[in-house]
Short mmCIF file of C-alpha atoms and ligand atoms in Angstrom, two decimals:
data_model
loop_
_atom_site.label_atom_id
_atom_site.label_comp_id
_atom_site.label_asym_id
_atom_site.label_seq_id
_atom_site.Cartn_x
_atom_site.Cartn_y
_atom_site.Cartn_z
CA MET O 1 -40.12 -9.92 15.35
CA LEU O 2 -40.97 -6.52 16.83
CA THR O 3 -38.56 -4.13 15.19
CA THR O 4 -37.77 -0.56 16.22
CA ILE O 5 -36.30 2.12 13.98
CA LEU O 6 -35.41 5.58 15.28
CA TYR O 7 -34.28 8.41 13.09
CA ARG O 8 -33.95 12.16 13.09
CA SER O 9 -34.20 14.60 10.20
CA HIS O 10 -34.56 18.28 9.29
CA LEU O 11 -37.74 19.86 7.96
CA HIS O 12 -37.23 21.37 4.52
CA ASP O 13 -37.42 25.19 4.48
CA HIS O 14 -40.12 25.31 1.85
CA VAL O 15 -42.57 23.03 3.68
CA PRO O 16 -45.34 24.90 5.54
CA ILE O 17 -45.78 23.44 9.02
CA LYS O 18 -49.57 23.40 8.45
CA THR O 19 -49.24 20.57 5.93
CA LEU O 20 -47.70 18.33 8.58
CA GLU O 21 -51.05 17.56 10.19
CA ASP O 22 -52.40 16.27 6.91
CA MET O 23 -49.27 14.19 6.36
CA VAL O 24 -49.55 12.71 9.83
CA ALA O 25 -53.22 11.77 9.36
CA LYS O 26 -52.37 9.90 6.16
CA ALA O 27 -49.33 8.21 7.68
CA ASN O 28 -51.38 7.22 10.69
CA ARG O 29 -53.86 5.29 8.52
CA LYS O 30 -51.12 3.69 6.46
CA ASN O 31 -49.07 2.62 9.46
CA LYS O 32 -52.10 1.18 11.23
CA ASN O 33 -52.84 -1.02 8.21
CA SER O 34 -49.31 -2.40 8.44
CA ASP O 35 -49.50 -2.85 12.23
CA VAL O 36 -46.85 -0.15 12.69
CA THR O 37 -47.11 2.28 15.60
CA GLY O 38 -44.94 5.04 17.01
CA ILE O 39 -44.47 8.67 17.78
CA LEU O 40 -43.14 11.65 15.82
CA LEU O 41 -41.55 14.48 17.77
CA PHE O 42 -41.09 17.90 16.21
CA ASP O 43 -39.20 20.86 17.68
CA GLY O 44 -39.88 23.40 14.94
CA LEU O 45 -36.86 22.37 12.88
CA HIS O 46 -36.08 18.71 13.52
CA PHE O 47 -38.10 15.53 13.49
CA PHE O 48 -37.46 12.52 15.69
CA GLN O 49 -39.49 9.44 14.92
CA LEU O 50 -39.83 6.07 16.57
CA LEU O 51 -41.39 3.31 14.44
CA GLU O 52 -42.34 -0.07 15.84
CA GLY O 53 -43.89 -3.13 14.27
CA PRO O 54 -43.22 -6.25 12.21
CA ARG O 55 -39.76 -6.15 10.65
CA ASP O 56 -40.71 -5.96 6.96
CA ALA O 57 -43.45 -3.41 7.56
CA VAL O 58 -41.19 -1.10 9.59
CA GLN O 59 -38.40 -1.34 7.05
CA GLY O 60 -40.80 -0.71 4.16
CA ILE O 61 -42.23 2.37 5.81
CA TYR O 62 -38.79 3.65 6.71
CA GLN O 63 -37.66 3.26 3.09
CA ARG O 64 -40.60 5.42 1.99
CA ILE O 65 -39.89 7.98 4.72
CA CYS O 66 -36.30 8.25 3.41
CA GLN O 67 -37.65 9.24 -0.01
CA ASP O 68 -39.97 11.94 1.37
CA ALA O 69 -38.99 15.34 0.00
CA ARG O 70 -40.46 17.23 2.94
CA HIS O 71 -37.45 16.51 5.10
CA HIS O 72 -33.72 15.95 4.58
CA ASN O 73 -30.52 15.00 6.43
CA LEU O 74 -32.12 11.79 7.67
CA VAL O 75 -29.94 9.96 10.16
CA GLU O 76 -30.85 6.48 11.35
CA LEU O 77 -30.10 6.42 15.07
CA MET O 78 -31.19 2.95 16.08
CA HIS O 79 -32.39 -0.28 14.48
CA ASP O 80 -33.17 -2.84 17.14
CA PHE O 81 -35.59 -5.47 18.43
CA ALA O 82 -37.81 -5.43 21.48
CA PRO O 83 -40.28 -7.65 23.35
CA GLU O 84 -43.09 -5.08 23.30
CA ARG O 85 -44.06 -1.70 21.91
CA ARG O 86 -43.19 1.54 23.69
CA PHE O 87 -45.80 3.56 21.81
CA GLY O 88 -48.51 1.08 20.86
CA LYS O 89 -51.61 3.23 20.70
CA VAL O 90 -51.49 4.98 17.34
CA GLY O 91 -50.02 4.47 13.89
CA MET O 92 -48.32 7.83 14.07
CA GLU O 93 -48.84 10.67 16.43
CA LEU O 94 -47.29 14.08 15.96
CA PHE O 95 -46.05 15.60 19.16
CA ASP O 96 -45.05 19.24 18.90
CA LEU O 97 -42.55 19.89 21.66
CA ARG O 98 -43.09 23.65 21.39
CA GLU O 99 -46.61 23.36 22.73
CA HIS O 100 -45.37 22.16 26.09
CA ASP O 101 -43.65 23.67 29.05
CA LYS O 102 -39.92 22.96 29.31
CA ASP O 103 -40.22 21.27 32.70
CA THR O 104 -43.10 18.99 31.84
CA VAL O 105 -42.49 18.18 28.18
CA LEU O 106 -40.52 14.98 28.79
CA GLN O 107 -43.21 13.57 31.06
CA ALA O 108 -45.87 14.57 28.51
CA VAL O 109 -44.06 12.55 25.84
CA LEU O 110 -43.55 9.58 28.12
CA ASP O 111 -47.23 9.68 29.06
CA LYS O 112 -47.99 8.73 25.48
CA GLY O 113 -46.08 5.50 26.02
CA THR O 114 -47.64 2.11 26.51
CA SER O 115 -44.81 -0.06 27.77
CA ARG O 116 -44.76 -1.18 31.36
CA TYR O 117 -41.14 -2.11 31.89
CA GLN O 118 -38.91 -0.09 29.63
CA LEU O 119 -39.45 3.03 31.67
CA THR O 120 -37.96 1.39 34.71
CA TYR O 121 -35.17 -0.59 33.01
CA LYS O 122 -32.96 1.69 30.99
CA ASP O 123 -34.05 1.30 27.40
CA ARG O 124 -31.92 2.73 24.57
CA ALA O 125 -34.89 3.83 22.50
CA LEU O 126 -36.34 5.85 25.36
CA GLN O 127 -32.91 7.27 26.19
CA PHE O 128 -32.64 8.54 22.61
CA LEU O 129 -36.06 10.08 22.98
CA ARG O 130 -35.11 11.80 26.23
CA THR O 131 -31.92 13.16 24.67
CA PHE O 132 -33.89 14.63 21.78
CA VAL O 133 -36.51 16.19 24.04
CA VAL O 134 -33.96 17.83 26.32
CA ALA O 135 -31.92 18.82 23.22
CA ARG O 136 -28.62 17.52 24.51
CA ASP O 137 -27.07 16.42 21.23
CA LYS O 138 -28.03 19.06 18.69
CA GLU O 139 -24.56 20.46 18.07
CA ASN O 140 -23.93 17.19 16.19
CA TYR O 141 -26.86 17.68 13.79
CA PHE O 142 -24.98 18.90 10.75
CA GLU O 143 -26.91 20.75 8.05
CA ILE O 144 -25.59 19.08 4.91
CA PRO O 145 -26.58 20.83 1.68
CA PRO O 146 -27.77 18.59 -1.17
CA ALA O 147 -25.07 16.92 -3.29
CA SER O 148 -26.20 19.00 -6.26
CA THR O 149 -24.75 22.08 -4.53
CA TRP O 150 -21.35 20.95 -5.74
CA GLU O 151 -19.73 20.34 -9.05
CA PHE O 152 -16.59 18.24 -9.26
CA ILE O 153 -14.38 19.71 -11.93
CA PRO O 154 -11.43 17.63 -13.13
CA ASP O 155 -8.19 19.55 -13.15
CA ASP O 156 -5.30 18.23 -15.23
CA GLU O 157 -2.55 19.87 -13.22
CA TRP O 158 -1.40 16.53 -11.81
CA LEU O 159 -2.35 14.38 -14.78
CA ASN O 160 0.67 12.54 -16.11
CA GLU O 161 1.05 9.04 -17.57
CA LEU O 162 4.11 7.04 -18.49
CA ASP O 163 3.46 5.24 -21.75
CA ASP O 164 6.92 3.94 -22.38
CA LEU O 165 7.70 1.88 -19.30
CA ASP O 166 10.94 0.00 -19.25
CA GLN O 167 9.91 -2.24 -16.42
CA SER O 168 11.25 -5.51 -17.70
CA VAL O 169 13.10 -5.88 -14.43
CA GLN O 170 9.90 -5.75 -12.40
CA ASP O 171 6.89 -8.01 -12.65
CA CYS O 172 4.50 -5.44 -11.19
CA ARG O 173 3.09 -1.99 -11.90
CA PHE O 174 1.73 0.83 -9.75
CA ALA O 175 -1.39 2.90 -9.94
CA PHE O 176 -1.45 6.21 -8.08
CA GLN O 177 -4.35 7.83 -6.25
CA PRO O 178 -4.13 11.20 -4.51
CA ILE O 179 -5.06 12.06 -0.94
CA ILE O 180 -6.34 15.61 -1.01
CA ASP O 181 -7.46 18.58 1.06
CA PRO O 182 -10.39 19.74 -1.12
CA PHE O 183 -10.92 23.19 0.43
CA ALA O 184 -7.23 24.03 0.35
CA ARG O 185 -7.13 22.58 -3.20
CA ARG O 186 -4.02 20.70 -2.23
CA VAL O 187 -2.77 17.18 -2.93
CA THR O 188 -1.34 16.11 0.43
CA SER O 189 0.07 12.79 -0.81
CA LEU O 190 0.00 10.32 -3.67
CA GLU O 191 -0.58 6.69 -2.76
CA ALA O 192 1.08 3.95 -4.81
CA LEU O 193 -1.19 0.91 -5.25
CA ILE O 194 0.37 -2.26 -6.61
CA ARG O 195 -0.98 -3.90 -9.80
CA THR O 196 -0.13 -6.86 -12.03
CA PRO O 197 1.46 -5.90 -15.38
CA ASN O 198 -2.06 -6.02 -16.86
CA GLY O 199 -3.45 -3.72 -14.22
CA GLY O 200 -4.86 -6.54 -12.02
CA SER O 201 -5.58 -5.98 -8.31
CA PRO O 202 -3.09 -6.26 -5.43
CA GLU O 203 -4.84 -9.49 -4.44
CA GLU O 204 -4.20 -10.94 -7.88
CA TYR O 205 -0.60 -9.76 -7.82
CA PHE O 206 0.17 -11.31 -4.43
CA SER O 207 -1.71 -14.55 -5.15
CA ALA O 208 1.14 -15.59 -7.43
CA PHE O 209 3.42 -15.92 -4.40
CA GLY O 210 3.38 -18.41 -1.58
CA GLY O 211 4.79 -18.27 1.94
CA GLU O 212 7.43 -15.67 2.65
CA ALA O 213 7.89 -14.82 -1.04
CA ILE O 214 4.96 -12.41 -0.67
CA TYR O 215 6.93 -10.32 1.80
CA HIS O 216 9.99 -10.18 -0.43
CA ALA O 217 7.86 -9.21 -3.44
CA ASP O 218 6.17 -6.54 -1.33
CA ILE O 219 9.44 -4.91 -0.28
CA GLN O 220 11.11 -5.29 -3.67
CA SER O 221 8.18 -3.78 -5.57
CA LYS O 222 8.79 -0.46 -3.83
CA ARG O 223 11.87 0.12 -5.97
CA LEU O 224 9.47 0.59 -8.88
CA ALA O 225 7.02 2.65 -6.82
CA PHE O 226 9.75 5.18 -5.91
CA ASN O 227 11.13 5.18 -9.41
CA VAL O 228 7.82 5.73 -11.20
CA ALA O 229 6.69 8.37 -8.71
CA SER O 230 9.90 10.23 -9.31
CA LYS O 231 9.54 10.00 -13.11
CA LEU O 232 5.94 11.19 -12.88
CA GLY O 233 7.16 14.31 -11.15
CA ILE O 234 6.34 13.82 -7.49
CA GLY O 235 8.97 16.47 -6.75
CA GLU O 236 8.87 17.38 -3.08
CA HIS O 237 5.32 16.11 -2.56
CA ARG O 238 4.58 13.18 -0.33
CA LEU O 239 4.39 9.58 -1.48
CA SER O 240 2.45 6.89 0.39
CA ILE O 241 3.34 3.24 -0.02
CA ASN O 242 1.60 0.16 1.39
CA LEU O 243 3.43 -2.59 3.22
CA LEU O 244 2.35 -5.68 5.06
CA PRO O 245 3.71 -5.33 8.60
CA MET O 246 5.19 -8.79 8.24
CA SER O 247 7.18 -7.64 5.20
CA LEU O 248 9.13 -5.30 7.47
CA VAL O 249 9.60 -8.05 10.03
CA THR O 250 10.38 -10.96 7.73
CA VAL O 251 12.61 -9.49 5.04
CA PRO O 252 16.16 -8.98 6.36
CA ASN O 253 17.30 -5.35 6.11
CA ALA O 254 13.94 -4.26 4.66
CA VAL O 255 14.29 -0.72 5.99
CA ASP O 256 17.83 -0.37 4.62
CA PHE O 257 16.60 -1.56 1.22
CA LEU O 258 13.78 1.00 1.24
CA LEU O 259 16.10 3.81 2.26
CA ALA O 260 18.59 2.94 -0.47
CA GLU O 261 15.85 2.85 -3.11
CA ILE O 262 14.37 6.14 -1.93
CA LYS O 263 17.78 7.73 -2.37
CA ALA O 264 18.40 6.07 -5.75
CA SER O 265 15.14 7.59 -7.04
CA GLY O 266 16.15 11.04 -5.92
CA LEU O 267 13.56 11.14 -3.12
CA VAL O 268 14.04 11.82 0.59
CA PRO O 269 12.74 9.67 3.47
CA GLN O 270 10.86 12.64 4.95
CA GLN O 271 8.46 12.67 2.01
CA VAL O 272 7.61 8.96 2.29
CA ILE O 273 4.69 7.58 4.30
CA VAL O 274 4.42 3.86 4.98
CA GLU O 275 0.83 2.62 5.33
CA VAL O 276 0.24 -0.59 7.23
CA THR O 277 -3.05 -2.35 7.83
CA GLU O 278 -3.91 -2.78 11.46
CA ASN O 279 -5.07 -6.38 11.70
CA GLU O 280 -1.71 -7.83 10.80
CA ILE O 281 0.54 -5.97 13.17
CA ILE O 282 -0.43 -7.94 16.21
CA SER O 283 1.72 -10.97 15.52
CA ARG O 284 5.38 -10.43 16.40
CA SER O 285 4.58 -6.94 17.60
CA ASP O 286 7.95 -6.42 19.30
CA GLU O 287 9.84 -7.07 16.09
CA PHE O 288 7.43 -4.86 14.21
CA ALA O 289 7.97 -2.06 16.72
CA ALA O 290 11.72 -2.36 16.21
CA GLU O 291 11.34 -1.91 12.43
CA VAL O 292 9.02 1.06 12.98
CA ARG O 293 11.69 2.70 15.13
CA LYS O 294 14.16 2.36 12.25
CA LEU O 295 11.68 3.89 9.79
CA LYS O 296 10.95 6.78 12.11
CA ALA O 297 14.62 7.36 12.89
CA ALA O 298 15.24 7.69 9.15
CA GLY O 299 12.44 10.28 8.78
CA ILE O 300 9.71 8.11 7.25
CA SER O 301 6.20 8.60 8.66
CA LEU O 302 3.70 5.92 9.44
CA ALA O 303 0.00 5.64 8.71
CA LEU O 304 -2.41 3.06 10.07
CA ASP O 305 -4.50 1.92 7.11
CA ASP O 306 -8.09 0.64 7.17
CA PHE O 307 -8.60 1.80 10.74
CA GLY O 308 -11.81 0.38 12.14
CA ALA O 309 -11.94 -2.58 9.75
CA GLY O 310 -9.79 -4.93 11.78
CA PHE O 311 -10.20 -6.14 15.31
CA ALA O 312 -7.20 -4.54 16.96
CA GLY O 313 -7.99 -0.86 16.33
CA LEU O 314 -8.22 0.59 19.79
CA SER O 315 -5.93 -1.72 21.71
CA LEU O 316 -3.31 -1.27 19.00
CA LEU O 317 -3.70 2.50 19.15
CA SER O 318 -3.15 2.43 22.91
CA LYS O 319 0.22 0.75 22.38
CA PHE O 320 1.41 2.52 19.30
CA GLN O 321 0.54 5.91 17.79
CA PRO O 322 1.08 6.46 14.06
CA ASP O 323 1.42 9.88 12.40
CA LYS O 324 -1.80 9.33 10.45
CA ILE O 325 -4.87 7.16 10.59
CA LYS O 326 -6.84 6.23 7.49
CA ILE O 327 -10.42 5.41 8.31
CA ASP O 328 -11.74 2.43 6.46
CA ARG O 329 -14.38 2.80 3.82
CA GLU O 330 -16.67 0.50 5.80
CA ILE O 331 -17.17 3.33 8.32
CA ILE O 332 -17.13 6.13 5.72
CA ARG O 333 -19.84 4.64 3.48
CA ASP O 334 -23.17 6.45 4.11
CA VAL O 335 -21.79 8.14 7.24
CA HIS O 336 -24.20 11.04 6.62
CA LYS O 337 -27.15 8.67 7.15
CA SER O 338 -25.97 6.57 10.07
CA GLY O 339 -26.11 7.57 13.74
CA PRO O 340 -23.75 4.79 14.88
CA LYS O 341 -21.14 5.69 12.21
CA GLN O 342 -21.38 9.37 13.14
CA ALA O 343 -20.85 8.59 16.82
CA ILE O 344 -17.80 6.46 15.96
CA MET O 345 -16.38 9.19 13.72
CA HIS O 346 -16.80 11.86 16.42
CA ALA O 347 -14.97 9.61 18.86
CA ILE O 348 -12.10 8.80 16.46
CA ILE O 349 -11.68 12.48 15.57
CA LYS O 350 -11.61 13.49 19.22
CA CYS O 351 -9.19 10.72 20.13
CA CYS O 352 -6.84 11.54 17.24
CA ALA O 353 -6.96 15.25 18.08
CA SER O 354 -5.83 14.45 21.63
CA LEU O 355 -2.98 12.39 20.20
CA GLU O 356 -2.13 14.86 17.37
CA ILE O 357 -2.72 12.12 14.80
CA ALA O 358 -3.93 13.30 11.39
CA VAL O 359 -7.15 11.66 10.19
CA ILE O 360 -7.79 10.71 6.57
CA ALA O 361 -11.12 9.44 5.27
CA GLU O 362 -10.71 6.85 2.54
CA GLY O 363 -13.09 5.46 -0.03
CA VAL O 364 -15.17 8.63 -0.26
CA GLU O 365 -17.62 8.20 -3.14
CA GLN O 366 -20.53 10.52 -2.34
CA ALA O 367 -20.55 14.29 -1.96
CA GLU O 368 -22.73 13.92 1.16
CA GLU O 369 -20.14 11.68 2.85
CA TRP O 370 -17.45 14.26 2.15
CA MET O 371 -19.58 17.17 3.39
CA TRP O 372 -20.55 15.40 6.59
CA LEU O 373 -16.90 14.54 7.28
CA GLU O 374 -15.76 18.12 6.62
CA ALA O 375 -18.42 19.34 9.04
CA ALA O 376 -17.13 16.85 11.61
CA GLY O 377 -13.60 18.26 11.27
CA ILE O 378 -11.81 16.07 8.73
CA SER O 379 -9.85 17.79 6.00
CA GLN O 380 -8.02 15.00 4.16
CA PHE O 381 -9.81 12.66 1.79
CA GLN O 382 -9.19 9.90 -0.71
CA GLY O 383 -11.77 8.31 -2.96
CA PHE O 384 -13.41 7.95 -6.32
CA LEU O 385 -15.33 11.19 -5.72
CA PHE O 386 -12.07 13.09 -6.30
CA ALA O 387 -9.90 10.69 -8.31
CA HIS O 388 -9.69 7.03 -9.32
CA PRO O 389 -6.27 5.38 -9.20
CA LEU O 390 -4.46 5.65 -12.53
CA LEU O 391 -2.15 2.87 -13.77
CA ASN O 392 1.40 4.12 -14.44
CA GLY O 393 0.25 7.65 -13.79
CA PHE O 394 -1.00 10.45 -11.58
CA PRO O 395 -4.70 11.09 -12.28
CA ALA O 396 -6.52 14.37 -12.74
CA VAL O 397 -8.14 15.62 -9.51
CA ALA O 398 -11.81 16.63 -9.46
CA TRP O 399 -12.03 19.59 -7.08
CA PRO O 400 -15.40 20.54 -5.63
CA GLU O 401 -16.81 23.90 -6.61
CA ILE O 402 -20.10 25.49 -5.62
CA LYS O 403 -22.45 25.58 -8.59
P1 C2E I 1 -5.73 0.54 0.59
O1 C2E I 1 -4.32 0.83 0.88
O2 C2E I 1 -6.74 0.84 1.63
O3 C2E I 1 -6.04 1.28 -0.76
C1 C2E I 1 -7.29 1.77 -1.09
C2 C2E I 1 -8.05 0.81 -1.95
O4 C2E I 1 -9.37 1.31 -2.10
C3 C2E I 1 -7.49 0.71 -3.37
O5 C2E I 1 -7.83 -0.58 -3.86
C4 C2E I 1 -8.30 1.76 -4.10
O6 C2E I 1 -8.40 1.52 -5.49
C5 C2E I 1 -9.64 1.59 -3.44
N1 C2E I 1 -10.41 2.83 -3.45
C6 C2E I 1 -9.97 4.10 -3.47
N2 C2E I 1 -10.98 4.98 -3.45
C7 C2E I 1 -12.11 4.23 -3.42
C8 C2E I 1 -13.51 4.56 -3.40
O7 C2E I 1 -13.91 5.72 -3.41
N3 C2E I 1 -14.39 3.53 -3.37
C9 C2E I 1 -13.98 2.22 -3.35
N4 C2E I 1 -14.92 1.29 -3.33
N5 C2E I 1 -12.68 1.89 -3.38
C10 C2E I 1 -11.76 2.87 -3.40
P2 C2E I 1 -6.71 -1.51 -4.47
O8 C2E I 1 -5.76 -0.74 -5.30
O9 C2E I 1 -7.43 -2.69 -5.06
O10 C2E I 1 -5.92 -1.95 -3.19
C11 C2E I 1 -6.46 -2.80 -2.23
C12 C2E I 1 -5.51 -2.95 -1.08
O11 C2E I 1 -4.36 -3.68 -1.46
C13 C2E I 1 -4.97 -1.63 -0.56
O12 C2E I 1 -5.93 -1.02 0.23
C14 C2E I 1 -3.74 -2.09 0.19
O13 C2E I 1 -4.09 -2.53 1.48
C15 C2E I 1 -3.30 -3.27 -0.62
N6 C2E I 1 -2.11 -2.86 -1.40
C16 C2E I 1 -2.02 -2.05 -2.48
N7 C2E I 1 -0.74 -1.91 -2.87
C17 C2E I 1 0.01 -2.64 -2.01
C18 C2E I 1 1.41 -2.90 -1.86
O14 C2E I 1 2.26 -2.39 -2.60
N8 C2E I 1 1.77 -3.71 -0.84
C19 C2E I 1 0.87 -4.27 0.02
N9 C2E I 1 1.30 -5.06 0.98
N10 C2E I 1 -0.45 -4.05 -0.08
C20 C2E I 1 -0.88 -3.25 -1.09
MN1 MN I 2 -3.28 2.23 1.72
MN1 MN I 3 -7.25 1.53 3.27
#
């Protein structure tokens, strides 16, 4: 199947532009042998390449291109299929945009093309090419320094573990993971994640219950979450708890129970954030909304968890605006390398700014993901890069520092 990959990247500072011609000649031969054709645009700083050919060959060449040390900040813009090639003449042709007049450069690029129809019917690949040539999108090309720029230095300030737990009354445990603002060096909240007494996952914990018992266990477990957080020294900091939306709806007086337990642990509702996952709210939404009103009236804030993972994201957001949105790891993973993920992130950030909703990126594992997200305007993060959840404790936080 004829596959198209489009990407953009930055030329590395130390690479003399002269060597590009040699590189292109070699790549041209190699691509031709694999039946891959395309065009490489260069504007003096950025590359934009279109690769077309059999699927495996295009993917193989793209993998090698990703490893090439002469450029960095590679972002895959498009990966798609087409009936015929747009640039079928040569394996790889370097087109230096600077050698052409501003008014004629686009036509000069298109003149290299070989397709008959795509020029008349709006084709995404050619639209990307146009956008690059007329430089419409460059404010979104973030210069991300290499991950090795940063060191992540664990700081024990928050580290605290309860070894002597008298939890005989509860059949669960909690692990805590911080949500942080790395540049402000501030823990913005600690999230309580439920575990089995042996440290097993939430899934394992809840699998022991059937039917509505899950919802009761969910609500009741929060007694321990508040209690342990208090013992660990949460003080006036914020505490995030997870609840199934149906737990609030199904369990009678769930909100009253939570408020009483918050008080009994010496906490205040204003420091508590309830996180709910989006894809479950939809059923019985009126009843859910009524419980949310009670939470908000008591001072508790609400976060929409795993935003972007479910199917109700945008329509839900149009009906109901939480205080915070946590963007699912599915969108965060490799965001620095993916054009579609970057476009989605820009849109979410803009939308949440208009609605004054705070955005948190969750599941951040790579320094490049974090740096890209900071550049895009996010300041709150959660993930293994900074801290793993710690059972019965608050973990140390690894703050980034420039080497
Ligand atoms: P969540 O609320 O989105 O919590 C984040 C999950 O991602 C946690 O998994 C955490 O350990 C994991 N995580 C954090 N940073 C990273 C990272 O950098 N990379 C990766 N790959 N994973 C990361 P965990 O503890 O297994 O929890 C899974 C889910 O179970 C939670 O997702 C939450 O939806 C649910 N859950 C946890 N505690 C409770 C609870 O008390 N009640 C209810 N109803 N659900 C809970
Ligand atoms: Mn959560
Ligand atoms: Mn989540």
